[in-house]
Amino acid sequence: MLALSHYNSSASLLLPHVANDSGGKVEVRAAVEGLSHHENLTFEEPTAGGAFIVILSMTLGIISNIVALFILVNAYSLQRRRSKATFLLFATSLVITDSIGHVIPGALVLRLYLSGAARPQFVNSSDGMCQFLGGSMVFFGLCPLFMGCAMAAERCLGVTKPLLHSSLVTKTRAKICLSVIWLAALSVALLPCFQLGSYTYQEPGTWCFIKVLSDTKEVDVAFVVLFSGLGLTSLAVALVCNTISGLTLVLARLRRQPGSHHSAKSHDIEMVVQLVGIMVTSCICWSPLLIFGLMSAIHSYTGTIGHSLSYYETLMVMGVRLATWNQILDPWVYILLRRTVLRKIYLIAKCQAGLRGTILGRWEPSSFPSSEKNDVDQV
């Protein structure tokens, strides 16, 4: 028993009663093995600096989303073109979802920081708040990825098949699509309520996610495969659609004859540029967590995680921190990648690189005027 004295006091609560008979040796060995495994998963005490970072992140995210929401709502109220209005409806919904997804999980994480995080005895367990926080992480993680995919597909159809797009895409159908996206993400997040997967506290005990690091079962692996598979598939589809849209616009501009009015519209250029920005942001911020979670679950289930547990814990923490930045950076896509900003960037680049008379000179500043001005000129 003296050999166990170096463990912390909380660990003594986990020791079983040791009998005096020969079977006691087996019980002691089981206790030591379980305690050793428990020590590897003991959470570090969160620091005050961590709480400050959470508050700073929440403040920055709220301000960014409010500014982007103001820009999008103002543009939506002034927009008369149906295709642009549909895009703005999707974009506004994305910003609102990002805002809520930043505030709710952030408030719960802050509460855990202020309360000293989850206690070690709650390892591999989950309470009501952990269930809600884990479900929020999954729901608000899938929604932006699904919306980015839907927006990219809608723009791809609008750029490549404008007539088909005008007959199929309406505001009502766009709202139905948004409802389906929210319902699908909610259905995935609620799977643990039906014993199809589980949420648990993650290192350092200040957030909850799918159980991927220890005691991972078949349903947990299936759950994380579903979550990561849906997220990565959405990113891949968005990449394909945005690539097709971008190439179509570039080819249309390069093939334009002098004096021809059959060129790509400025609002198409703006929307595709914004979609590319959203896609790049989502890939950088969400891919690590999707991949790291999948790797951790597979290694934990196969029992090969071994002494690499702390390594995978670090990967998961890094992944969730990057994912948090997605909801902060998304609004800046709409704030910075607007026609007025793009036009200024083009003029600066043209002056610096001397693009007059070159092929890139086909992209005149007139490519980025307001849509309303284009309508007036055509009339």
Coordinates of N, CA and C in Angstrom, one line a residue, residues 176-377:
I176 N -36.7 26.5 -47.2 CA -36.9 25.0 -47.0 C -35.5 24.3 -46.8
C177 N -34.6 24.7 -47.7 CA -33.2 24.1 -47.7 C -32.6 24.4 -46.4
L178 N -32.7 25.6 -45.9 CA -32.1 26.0 -44.6 C -32.7 25.2 -43.5
S179 N -34.0 25.0 -43.5 CA -34.7 24.2 -42.5 C -34.2 22.8 -42.5
V180 N -34.0 22.2 -43.7 CA -33.5 20.9 -43.8 C -32.1 20.8 -43.2
I181 N -31.3 21.8 -43.5 CA -29.9 21.8 -43.0 C -29.9 21.8 -41.5
W182 N -30.7 22.7 -40.9 CA -30.7 22.8 -39.4 C -31.2 21.5 -38.8
L183 N -32.3 20.9 -39.4 CA -32.9 19.7 -38.9 C -31.9 18.5 -39.0
A184 N -31.1 18.4 -40.1 CA -30.1 17.4 -40.3 C -29.0 17.5 -39.3
A185 N -28.5 18.7 -39.1 CA -27.5 18.9 -38.1 C -28.0 18.6 -36.7
L186 N -29.2 18.9 -36.4 CA -29.8 18.7 -35.1 C -30.0 17.2 -34.8
S187 N -30.4 16.5 -35.9 CA -30.6 15.0 -35.8 C -29.2 14.3 -35.5
V188 N -28.2 14.8 -36.1 CA -26.9 14.2 -35.8 C -26.4 14.5 -34.4
A189 N -26.7 15.7 -33.9 CA -26.2 16.1 -32.6 C -27.0 15.4 -31.5
L190 N -28.2 15.0 -31.8 CA -29.1 14.3 -30.8 C -28.9 12.8 -30.8
L191 N -28.1 12.2 -31.6 CA -27.9 10.8 -31.6 C -27.5 10.2 -30.3
P192 N -26.6 10.8 -29.5 CA -26.3 10.2 -28.2 C -27.5 10.1 -27.3
C193 N -28.6 10.9 -27.5 CA -29.8 10.7 -26.7 C -30.4 9.3 -26.9
F194 N -30.1 8.7 -28.0 CA -30.7 7.4 -28.4 C -29.6 6.3 -28.2
Q195 N -28.6 6.6 -27.4 CA -27.5 5.7 -27.2 C -26.6 5.4 -28.4
L196 N -26.7 6.3 -29.4 CA -25.9 6.1 -30.6 C -24.7 7.0 -30.5
G197 N -23.7 6.7 -29.7 CA -22.6 7.6 -29.5 C -22.7 8.2 -28.1
S198 N -21.7 9.0 -27.7 CA -21.7 9.6 -26.4 C -20.8 10.8 -26.4
Y199 N -21.1 11.8 -25.5 CA -20.3 13.0 -25.3 C -19.6 12.8 -23.9
T200 N -18.4 13.4 -23.8 CA -17.6 13.3 -22.6 C -16.7 14.5 -22.5
Y201 N -16.3 14.8 -21.2 CA -15.4 15.9 -21.0 C -14.0 15.6 -21.7
Q202 N -13.5 16.7 -22.2 CA -12.2 16.6 -22.9 C -11.2 17.4 -22.2
E203 N -9.9 17.0 -22.4 CA -8.8 17.8 -21.8 C -8.8 19.2 -22.3
P204 N -8.7 20.2 -21.4 CA -8.4 20.1 -20.0 C -9.6 20.2 -19.1
G205 N -10.7 19.6 -19.5 CA -11.9 19.5 -18.7 C -12.8 20.7 -18.8
T206 N -12.6 21.6 -19.9 CA -13.4 22.8 -20.1 C -14.3 22.7 -21.3
W207 N -14.3 21.6 -22.0 CA -15.2 21.4 -23.1 C -15.6 20.0 -23.3
C208 N -16.6 19.7 -24.0 CA -17.1 18.4 -24.2 C -17.2 18.1 -25.7
F209 N -17.0 16.8 -26.0 CA -17.1 16.4 -27.4 C -17.4 14.9 -27.5
I210 N -17.4 14.4 -28.7 CA -17.6 12.9 -28.8 C -16.5 12.2 -28.1
K211 N -16.8 11.0 -27.5 CA -15.9 10.2 -26.8 C -14.9 9.6 -27.8
V212 N -13.7 10.1 -27.9 CA -12.7 9.6 -28.9 C -11.4 9.2 -28.3
L213 N -11.2 9.5 -27.0 CA -9.8 9.2 -26.4 C -9.7 8.0 -25.6
S214 N -10.8 7.5 -25.0 CA -10.7 6.4 -24.1 C -12.0 5.7 -24.0
D215 N -12.0 4.4 -23.8 CA -13.2 3.6 -23.7 C -14.1 3.8 -24.9
T216 N -13.5 3.9 -26.0 CA -14.3 4.2 -27.3 C -14.9 2.9 -27.7
K217 N -16.2 2.9 -28.0 CA -16.9 1.7 -28.4 C -17.3 1.9 -29.9
E218 N -17.9 0.8 -30.4 CA -18.3 0.8 -31.8 C -19.2 2.0 -32.2
V219 N -20.2 2.3 -31.3 CA -21.1 3.4 -31.6 C -20.4 4.7 -31.6
D220 N -19.4 4.9 -30.7 CA -18.6 6.1 -30.7 C -17.8 6.3 -32.0
V221 N -17.2 5.2 -32.5 CA -16.5 5.3 -33.7 C -17.4 5.6 -34.9
A222 N -18.6 4.9 -34.9 CA -19.6 5.2 -35.9 C -20.0 6.7 -35.9
F223 N -20.2 7.2 -34.7 CA -20.7 8.6 -34.5 C -19.6 9.6 -35.0
V224 N -18.4 9.4 -34.7 CA -17.4 10.3 -35.1 C -17.1 10.2 -36.6
V225 N -17.3 8.9 -37.1 CA -17.1 8.7 -38.6 C -18.2 9.5 -39.3
L226 N -19.5 9.4 -38.8 CA -20.6 10.2 -39.4 C -20.3 11.7 -39.3
F227 N -19.9 12.2 -38.2 CA -19.7 13.6 -38.0 C -18.5 14.1 -38.9
S228 N -17.4 13.4 -38.9 CA -16.3 13.8 -39.7 C -16.6 13.6 -41.2
G229 N -17.2 12.5 -41.5 CA -17.6 12.2 -42.9 C -18.4 13.2 -43.5
L230 N -19.5 13.7 -42.8 CA -20.4 14.7 -43.3 C -19.6 16.0 -43.5
G231 N -18.8 16.4 -42.5 CA -18.1 17.6 -42.6 C -17.1 17.6 -43.7
L232 N -16.3 16.6 -43.8 CA -15.3 16.6 -44.9 C -16.0 16.5 -46.3
T233 N -17.1 15.7 -46.4 CA -17.8 15.7 -47.7 C -18.4 17.0 -48.1
S234 N -18.9 17.8 -47.1 CA -19.4 19.1 -47.4 C -18.3 20.0 -47.9
L235 N -17.1 19.9 -47.3 CA -16.0 20.7 -47.7 C -15.5 20.3 -49.2
A236 N -15.5 19.0 -49.4 CA -15.1 18.5 -50.8 C -16.1 19.0 -51.8
V237 N -17.4 18.9 -51.6 CA -18.4 19.3 -52.5 C -18.3 20.8 -52.8
A238 N -18.1 21.6 -51.7 CA -17.9 23.1 -51.9 C -16.7 23.4 -52.7
L239 N -15.6 22.6 -52.5 CA -14.4 22.8 -53.3 C -14.7 22.6 -54.8
V240 N -15.4 21.5 -55.1 CA -15.7 21.2 -56.5 C -16.6 22.3 -57.1
C241 N -17.6 22.6 -56.4 CA -18.6 23.6 -56.9 C -17.9 25.0 -57.1
N242 N -17.1 25.4 -56.2 CA -16.5 26.7 -56.3 C -15.4 26.7 -57.4
T243 N -14.8 25.6 -57.5 CA -13.8 25.5 -58.6 C -14.5 25.7 -60.0
I244 N -15.6 24.9 -60.2 CA -16.3 25.0 -61.4 C -16.8 26.4 -61.7
S245 N -17.4 27.1 -60.6 CA -17.9 28.4 -60.8 C -16.8 29.4 -61.1
G246 N -15.7 29.3 -60.4 CA -14.5 30.2 -60.7 C -14.0 30.0 -62.1
L247 N -13.8 28.8 -62.5 CA -13.3 28.6 -63.9 C -14.3 29.1 -64.9
T248 N -15.6 28.9 -64.7 CA -16.6 29.4 -65.6 C -16.5 30.9 -65.8
L249 N -16.4 31.6 -64.7 CA -16.4 33.0 -64.7 C -15.1 33.5 -65.4
V250 N -14.0 32.9 -65.1 CA -12.7 33.3 -65.7 C -12.7 33.1 -67.2
L251 N -13.2 31.9 -67.7 CA -13.3 31.6 -69.1 C -14.3 32.6 -69.8
A252 N -15.4 32.9 -69.1 CA -16.4 33.8 -69.7 C -15.7 35.2 -69.9
R253 N -14.9 35.6 -68.9 CA -14.3 37.0 -69.0 C -13.2 37.0 -70.1
L254 N -12.4 35.9 -70.2 CA -11.3 35.9 -71.2 C -11.9 35.8 -72.6
R255 N -13.0 35.1 -72.8 CA -13.6 35.0 -74.1 C -14.4 36.2 -74.5
R256 N -14.6 37.2 -73.7 CA -15.4 38.3 -74.0 C -14.8 39.1 -75.1
Q257 N -15.7 39.4 -76.1 CA -15.3 40.3 -77.2 C -15.4 41.7 -76.8
P258 N -14.5 42.6 -77.4 CA -14.6 44.0 -77.1 C -16.0 44.6 -77.5
G259 N -16.6 45.3 -76.6 CA -17.9 45.9 -76.8 C -19.1 44.9 -76.5
S260 N -18.7 43.7 -76.1 CA -19.8 42.7 -75.8 C -20.3 42.9 -74.4
H261 N -21.6 42.7 -74.2 CA -22.2 42.8 -72.9 C -22.5 41.5 -72.3
H262 N -22.1 40.4 -72.9 CA -22.4 39.0 -72.4 C -21.2 38.6 -71.5
S263 N -21.0 39.3 -70.5 CA -19.9 39.0 -69.6 C -20.4 38.6 -68.3
A264 N -19.5 38.1 -67.5 CA -20.0 37.7 -66.1 C -20.4 38.9 -65.3
K265 N -21.5 38.7 -64.6 CA -22.0 39.9 -63.8 C -21.1 40.1 -62.6
S266 N -21.1 41.3 -62.2 CA -20.2 41.7 -61.0 C -20.7 41.0 -59.8
H267 N -22.0 40.8 -59.6 CA -22.5 40.1 -58.4 C -22.1 38.7 -58.4
D268 N -21.9 38.0 -59.6 CA -21.5 36.6 -59.6 C -20.0 36.6 -59.1
I269 N -19.2 37.5 -59.6 CA -17.8 37.5 -59.2 C -17.7 37.7 -57.7
E270 N -18.5 38.7 -57.2 CA -18.4 38.9 -55.7 C -18.8 37.7 -54.9
M271 N -19.9 37.1 -55.3 CA -20.4 35.9 -54.5 C -19.4 34.8 -54.6
V272 N -18.9 34.5 -55.7 CA -17.9 33.4 -55.8 C -16.6 33.7 -55.0
V273 N -16.2 34.9 -55.1 CA -15.0 35.3 -54.2 C -15.3 35.1 -52.8
Q274 N -16.5 35.5 -52.3 CA -16.9 35.3 -50.9 C -17.0 33.8 -50.6
L275 N -17.6 33.0 -51.5 CA -17.7 31.6 -51.3 C -16.3 30.9 -51.1
V276 N -15.4 31.3 -52.0 CA -14.0 30.8 -51.9 C -13.4 31.2 -50.5
G277 N -13.7 32.4 -50.1 CA -13.2 32.8 -48.8 C -13.8 32.0 -47.7
I278 N -15.1 31.7 -47.7 CA -15.7 30.8 -46.7 C -15.2 29.4 -46.8
M279 N -15.0 28.9 -48.0 CA -14.4 27.5 -48.1 C -13.0 27.4 -47.5
V280 N -12.2 28.4 -47.9 CA -10.8 28.3 -47.4 C -10.8 28.4 -45.8
T281 N -11.6 29.3 -45.3 CA -11.7 29.5 -43.9 C -12.2 28.2 -43.2
S282 N -13.2 27.6 -43.7 CA -13.7 26.3 -43.2 C -12.7 25.2 -43.2
C283 N -12.0 25.1 -44.4 CA -11.0 24.0 -44.5 C -9.9 24.2 -43.5
I284 N -9.4 25.4 -43.3 CA -8.3 25.6 -42.4 C -8.8 25.4 -40.9
C285 N -10.0 25.9 -40.6 CA -10.4 25.8 -39.2 C -11.1 24.5 -38.8
W286 N -11.8 23.8 -39.7 CA -12.5 22.6 -39.3 C -11.9 21.3 -39.7
S287 N -11.1 21.3 -40.7 CA -10.4 20.0 -41.1 C -9.6 19.4 -40.0
P288 N -8.8 20.2 -39.3 CA -8.0 19.5 -38.2 C -8.8 18.8 -37.2
L289 N -9.9 19.4 -36.7 CA -10.8 18.7 -35.7 C -11.4 17.5 -36.3
L290 N -11.9 17.6 -37.5 CA -12.6 16.5 -38.1 C -11.6 15.3 -38.3
I291 N -10.4 15.6 -38.7 CA -9.4 14.5 -39.0 C -8.8 14.0 -37.7
F292 N -8.5 14.9 -36.7 CA -7.9 14.5 -35.5 C -8.9 13.6 -34.7
G293 N -10.2 14.0 -34.7 CA -11.2 13.3 -34.0 C -11.3 11.9 -34.5
L294 N -11.3 11.8 -35.8 CA -11.4 10.4 -36.5 C -10.2 9.6 -36.2
M295 N -9.0 10.2 -36.2 CA -7.8 9.5 -35.9 C -7.8 9.0 -34.4
S296 N -8.2 9.9 -33.5 CA -8.2 9.5 -32.1 C -9.1 8.4 -31.8
A297 N -10.3 8.4 -32.4 CA -11.3 7.4 -32.2 C -10.9 6.0 -32.7
I298 N -10.3 6.0 -33.8 CA -9.8 4.7 -34.4 C -8.7 4.2 -33.6
H299 N -7.7 5.0 -33.2 CA -6.6 4.5 -32.4 C -7.1 4.0 -31.0
S300 N -8.0 4.8 -30.4 CA -8.5 4.4 -29.1 C -9.3 3.1 -29.2
Y301 N -10.1 2.9 -30.2 CA -10.9 1.7 -30.3 C -10.1 0.5 -30.6
T302 N -9.0 0.6 -31.4 CA -8.1 -0.5 -31.7 C -7.1 -0.8 -30.6
G303 N -7.1 0.1 -29.6 CA -6.1 0.0 -28.5 C -4.7 0.3 -28.8
T304 N -4.5 1.1 -29.8 CA -3.1 1.4 -30.2 C -2.7 2.8 -29.8
I305 N -3.6 3.5 -29.0 CA -3.3 4.9 -28.6 C -2.2 4.9 -27.5
G306 N -2.2 3.9 -26.6 CA -1.1 3.6 -25.7 C -0.6 4.9 -25.0
H307 N 0.8 5.0 -25.1 CA 1.5 6.2 -24.5 C 1.3 7.4 -25.3
S308 N 0.6 7.4 -26.4 CA 0.4 8.6 -27.2 C -0.8 9.3 -26.8
L309 N -1.4 9.0 -25.7 CA -2.7 9.6 -25.3 C -2.5 11.2 -25.2
S310 N -1.5 11.6 -24.5 CA -1.3 13.1 -24.3 C -1.1 13.7 -25.7
Y311 N -0.5 13.0 -26.6 CA -0.3 13.6 -28.0 C -1.7 13.8 -28.7
Y312 N -2.5 12.9 -28.6 CA -3.9 13.0 -29.2 C -4.7 14.0 -28.4
E313 N -4.5 14.1 -27.1 CA -5.2 15.2 -26.3 C -4.8 16.5 -26.9
T314 N -3.5 16.7 -27.1 CA -3.0 18.0 -27.6 C -3.6 18.3 -29.0
L315 N -3.7 17.3 -29.8 CA -4.3 17.5 -31.2 C -5.7 17.9 -31.1
M316 N -6.5 17.3 -30.2 CA -7.9 17.6 -30.1 C -8.1 19.0 -29.6
V317 N -7.3 19.5 -28.6 CA -7.3 20.8 -28.1 C -7.0 21.8 -29.2
M318 N -5.9 21.5 -30.0 CA -5.6 22.4 -31.1 C -6.7 22.4 -32.1
G319 N -7.3 21.3 -32.4 CA -8.4 21.3 -33.4 C -9.6 22.1 -33.0
V320 N -10.0 22.0 -31.7 CA -11.2 22.7 -31.3 C -10.9 24.2 -31.2
R321 N -9.6 24.6 -30.9 CA -9.3 26.0 -30.9 C -9.3 26.6 -32.3
L322 N -8.9 25.8 -33.3 CA -9.0 26.3 -34.7 C -10.4 26.4 -35.1
A323 N -11.2 25.4 -34.7 CA -12.6 25.4 -35.1 C -13.4 26.6 -34.6
T324 N -13.0 27.1 -33.4 CA -13.6 28.3 -32.8 C -13.3 29.5 -33.6
W325 N -12.1 29.6 -34.3 CA -11.8 30.7 -35.1 C -12.6 30.8 -36.3
N326 N -13.3 29.7 -36.8 CA -14.1 29.7 -38.0 C -15.2 30.7 -37.8
Q327 N -15.9 30.7 -36.6 CA -17.0 31.6 -36.4 C -16.6 33.1 -36.2
I328 N -15.3 33.3 -36.0 CA -14.8 34.7 -35.9 C -14.4 35.2 -37.3
L329 N -13.8 34.3 -38.1 CA -13.3 34.7 -39.4 C -14.3 34.8 -40.5
D330 N -15.4 33.9 -40.4 CA -16.4 33.9 -41.4 C -17.0 35.3 -41.6
P331 N -17.4 36.0 -40.6 CA -18.0 37.4 -40.9 C -17.1 38.3 -41.6
W332 N -15.7 38.2 -41.4 CA -14.8 39.1 -42.1 C -14.8 38.8 -43.6
V333 N -15.2 37.6 -44.0 CA -15.3 37.3 -45.5 C -16.3 38.3 -46.1
Y334 N -17.4 38.5 -45.4 CA -18.4 39.4 -46.0 C -18.0 40.9 -45.8
I335 N -17.3 41.2 -44.7 CA -16.9 42.5 -44.4 C -15.8 43.0 -45.4
L336 N -14.8 42.1 -45.7 CA -13.7 42.5 -46.5 C -13.9 42.2 -48.0
L337 N -14.5 41.1 -48.4 CA -14.6 40.7 -49.8 C -15.9 41.2 -50.4
R338 N -16.1 42.5 -50.3 CA -17.3 43.2 -51.0 C -16.8 43.9 -52.3
R339 N -17.7 44.3 -53.1 CA -17.3 44.8 -54.4 C -16.5 46.1 -54.3
T340 N -16.8 46.9 -53.3 CA -16.1 48.2 -53.1 C -14.6 47.8 -52.7
V341 N -14.5 46.9 -51.8 CA -13.1 46.5 -51.4 C -12.4 45.8 -52.5
L342 N -13.1 44.9 -53.2 CA -12.4 44.2 -54.4 C -12.0 45.1 -55.4
R343 N -12.8 46.1 -55.7 CA -12.4 47.1 -56.7 C -11.2 47.9 -56.4
K344 N -11.1 48.3 -55.1 CA -9.9 49.0 -54.6 C -8.6 48.1 -54.7
I345 N -8.8 46.8 -54.3 CA -7.7 45.8 -54.4 C -7.2 45.7 -55.8
Y346 N -8.2 45.6 -56.8 CA -7.9 45.5 -58.2 C -7.1 46.7 -58.7
L347 N -7.6 47.9 -58.3 CA -6.9 49.1 -58.8 C -5.5 49.2 -58.3
I348 N -5.3 48.8 -57.0 CA -4.0 48.9 -56.4 C -3.1 47.9 -57.1
A349 N -3.6 46.6 -57.3 CA -2.8 45.6 -57.9 C -2.4 46.0 -59.4
K350 N -3.4 46.6 -60.1 CA -3.1 47.0 -61.5 C -2.1 48.1 -61.5
C351 N -2.1 49.0 -60.6 CA -1.1 50.1 -60.6 C 0.3 49.5 -60.3
Q352 N 0.3 48.6 -59.3 CA 1.6 48.0 -58.9 C 2.2 47.1 -60.0
A353 N 1.4 46.3 -60.6 CA 1.9 45.3 -61.5 C 1.9 45.8 -63.0
G354 N 1.3 46.9 -63.2 CA 1.3 47.4 -64.6 C 0.5 46.5 -65.5
L355 N -0.7 46.2 -65.2 CA -1.5 45.2 -66.0 C -2.2 45.8 -67.2
R356 N -2.0 47.0 -67.5 CA -2.7 47.6 -68.7 C -2.2 46.9 -70.0
G357 N -3.2 46.5 -70.8 CA -2.9 45.9 -72.1 C -2.6 44.5 -72.0
T358 N -2.6 43.8 -70.8 CA -2.3 42.4 -70.7 C -3.6 41.7 -70.7
I359 N -3.6 40.4 -70.6 CA -4.8 39.5 -70.6 C -5.6 39.9 -69.3
L360 N -4.9 40.1 -68.2 CA -5.6 40.4 -67.0 C -6.2 41.8 -67.0
G361 N -5.9 42.5 -68.0 CA -6.5 43.8 -68.2 C -8.0 43.7 -68.6
R362 N -8.4 42.5 -69.0 CA -9.8 42.3 -69.3 C -10.7 42.5 -68.0
W363 N -10.1 42.3 -66.9 CA -10.8 42.5 -65.6 C -10.8 44.0 -65.3
E364 N -11.6 44.7 -65.9 CA -11.7 46.2 -65.7 C -12.4 46.5 -64.4
P365 N -12.1 47.7 -63.8 CA -12.8 48.1 -62.6 C -14.3 48.0 -62.7
S366 N -14.8 48.1 -63.9 CA -16.3 48.1 -64.1 C -16.8 46.7 -63.8
S367 N -16.0 45.7 -63.5 CA -16.4 44.4 -63.1 C -17.0 44.4 -61.7
F368 N -16.7 45.5 -60.9 CA -17.1 45.5 -59.5 C -18.0 46.7 -59.2
P369 N -18.8 47.2 -60.1 CA -19.7 48.3 -59.6 C -20.9 47.6 -58.9
S370 N -21.8 48.5 -58.4 CA -22.9 47.9 -57.7 C -23.9 47.3 -58.7
S371 N -24.7 46.3 -58.2 CA -25.6 45.7 -59.1 C -26.7 46.6 -59.6
E372 N -27.1 47.6 -58.7 CA -28.1 48.5 -59.1 C -27.6 49.4 -60.3
K373 N -26.3 49.8 -60.3 CA -25.8 50.6 -61.4 C -25.8 49.8 -62.7
N374 N -25.5 48.5 -62.6 CA -25.6 47.7 -63.8 C -27.0 47.6 -64.4
D375 N -27.9 47.5 -63.5 CA -29.3 47.4 -64.0 C -29.7 48.7 -64.7
V376 N -29.3 49.8 -64.1 CA -29.7 51.1 -64.7 C -29.0 51.2 -66.1
D377 N -27.8 50.8 -66.2 CA -27.0 51.0 -67.5 C -27.7 50.1 -68.5

